[in-house]
Structures are given as structure tokens and as C-alpha cells.
PDB file of C-alpha atoms in Angstrom:
ATOM      1  CA  MET A  19     104.671 122.327 111.943  1.00 73.00           C
ATOM      2  CA  ARG A  20     107.797 120.310 112.549  1.00 84.00           C
ATOM      3  CA  TYR A  21     108.736 117.807 109.881  1.00 82.00           C
ATOM      4  CA  ARG A  22     108.606 114.819 112.250  1.00 88.00           C
ATOM      5  CA  TRP A  23     105.131 115.703 113.465  1.00 90.00           C
ATOM      6  CA  ARG A  24     103.916 116.172 109.913  1.00 91.00           C
ATOM      7  CA  LYS A  25     105.189 112.703 109.006  1.00 92.00           C
ATOM      8  CA  PHE A  26     103.691 111.159 112.147  1.00 94.00           C
ATOM      9  CA  ILE A  27     100.274 112.741 111.620  1.00 95.00           C
ATOM     10  CA  GLY A  28     100.369 111.861 107.920  1.00 94.00           C
ATOM     11  CA  THR A  29     101.212 108.233 108.671  1.00 95.00           C
ATOM     12  CA  ILE A  30      98.331 107.910 111.126  1.00 97.00           C
ATOM     13  CA  ALA A  31      95.971 109.612 108.661  1.00 95.00           C
ATOM     14  CA  LEU A  32      97.138 107.353 105.832  1.00 95.00           C
ATOM     15  CA  LEU A  33      96.513 104.227 107.895  1.00 96.00           C
ATOM     16  CA  ALA A  34      93.059 105.511 108.867  1.00 96.00           C
ATOM     17  CA  LEU A  35      92.304 106.338 105.222  1.00 95.00           C
ATOM     18  CA  VAL A  36      93.241 102.861 104.003  1.00 94.00           C
ATOM     19  CA  ILE A  37      91.311 101.063 106.750  1.00 96.00           C
ATOM     20  CA  LEU A  38      88.199 103.211 106.356  1.00 96.00           C
ATOM     21  CA  TYR A  39      88.310 102.986 102.568  1.00 94.00           C
ATOM     22  CA  ALA A  40      88.670  99.199 102.667  1.00 93.00           C
ATOM     23  CA  VAL A  41      85.693  98.845 105.001  1.00 95.00           C
ATOM     24  CA  VAL A  42      83.538 101.096 102.812  1.00 94.00           C
ATOM     25  CA  ALA A  43      84.581  99.344  99.582  1.00 92.00           C
ATOM     26  CA  VAL A  44      83.876  95.871 100.969  1.00 91.00           C
ATOM     27  CA  THR A  45      80.547  97.001 102.433  1.00 93.00           C
ATOM     28  CA  VAL A  46      79.450  98.480  99.120  1.00 91.00           C
ATOM     29  CA  ALA A  47      80.622  95.384  97.257  1.00 89.00           C
ATOM     30  CA  SER A  48      78.850  92.953  99.533  1.00 89.00           C
ATOM     31  CA  SER A  49      75.586  94.892  99.603  1.00 90.00           C
ATOM     32  CA  ARG A  50      75.357  95.989  95.967  1.00 88.00           C
ATOM     33  CA  LEU A  51      77.229  93.331  94.018  1.00 88.00           C
ATOM     34  CA  ALA A  52      75.935  90.162  95.675  1.00 84.00           C
ATOM     35  CA  GLU A  53      74.332  88.757  92.528  1.00 87.00           C
ATOM     36  CA  SER A  54      76.438  90.462  89.862  1.00 89.00           C
ATOM     37  CA  THR A  55      78.622  88.762  87.306  1.00 92.00           C
ATOM     38  CA  ALA A  56      82.324  88.167  87.684  1.00 91.00           C
ATOM     39  CA  LEU A  57      83.063  90.928  85.163  1.00 94.00           C
ATOM     40  CA  VAL A  58      81.159  93.498  87.255  1.00 92.00           C
ATOM     41  CA  HIS A  59      83.064  92.344  90.356  1.00 91.00           C
ATOM     42  CA  PHE A  60      86.359  92.666  88.509  1.00 93.00           C
ATOM     43  CA  ILE A  61      85.599  96.178  87.265  1.00 94.00           C
ATOM     44  CA  PHE A  62      84.364  97.340  90.679  1.00 93.00           C
ATOM     45  CA  PHE A  63      87.385  96.019  92.552  1.00 91.00           C
ATOM     46  CA  LEU A  64      89.762  97.355  89.905  1.00 93.00           C
ATOM     47  CA  LEU A  65      88.311 100.857  90.225  1.00 93.00           C
ATOM     48  CA  ALA A  66      87.930 100.641  94.001  1.00 92.00           C
ATOM     49  CA  GLY A  67      91.493  99.407  94.318  1.00 90.00           C
ATOM     50  CA  LEU A  68      92.821 102.391  92.394  1.00 92.00           C
ATOM     51  CA  ALA A  69      90.510 105.115  93.758  1.00 92.00           C
ATOM     52  CA  TRP A  70      92.215 105.395  97.170  1.00 92.00           C
ATOM     53  CA  VAL A  71      95.486 106.349  95.500  1.00 93.00           C
ATOM     54  CA  LEU A  72      94.430 109.945  94.746  1.00 91.00           C
ATOM     55  CA  PRO A  73      93.760 111.007  98.352  1.00 93.00           C
ATOM     56  CA  ALA A  74      96.803 109.041  99.491  1.00 94.00           C
ATOM     57  CA  MET A  75      98.989 110.881  96.972  1.00 94.00           C
ATOM     58  CA  ALA A  76      97.802 114.242  98.270  1.00 92.00           C
ATOM     59  CA  LEU A  77      98.500 113.171 101.841  1.00 93.00           C
ATOM     60  CA  ILE A  78     101.963 111.874 100.986  1.00 93.00           C
ATOM     61  CA  ARG A  79     102.733 115.078  99.082  1.00 92.00           C
ATOM     62  CA  TRP A  80     101.791 117.056 102.203  1.00 91.00           C
ATOM     63  CA  MET A  81     103.909 114.778 104.399  1.00 91.00           C
ATOM     64  CA  ALA A  82     106.954 115.147 102.184  1.00 88.00           C
ATOM     65  CA  GLY A  83     106.620 118.911 101.890  1.00 82.00           C
ATOM     66  CA  PRO A  84     109.581 121.198 102.159  1.00 80.00           C
ATOM     67  CA  ARG A  85     111.688 120.725 105.251  1.00 72.00           C
ATOM     68  CA  PRO A  86     112.094 123.759 107.434  1.00 70.00           C
ATOM     69  CA  PRO A  87     115.653 125.084 107.717  1.00 72.00           C
ATOM     70  CA  ARG A  88     117.625 123.882 110.725  1.00 71.00           C
TER      71      ARG A  88
END
């Protein structure tokens, strides 16, 4: 696959990942944590805010893979 296409597809996938992950995290938070304490909210949003980084790192690593020779 050409390098430009890989970056384009990766960018679209990364945007979709972030949007979908944010919707899921907020939905879970609003349905499960409605009457929880502030500490539980803090811990959930801390972990949820960091959990999307692992799939994003894999996607970025794929996007920045070796360039084909010209």
C-alpha cells in the first residue's frame, strides 16, 4: 500500500476510534456512575482517558511504517 494512502486511512481510522471511544466512555459513565462519588468518577475518567492510547499507538505505528523505496 502506498505511504500516502496508509496515512490517509490511518487518519480516518484514528478519528473514528477517538469519536467512537468517547461516545462509549461517556455512555458508560452516565449510565453506570450516575450516583457514584467524585473519587470513582475521577478514577473512571483517568483510566478511560488513558485506555484509548494503546489502540491509537498501534494504529500510528502502522501508519508510520517503513516507506517503500522510490
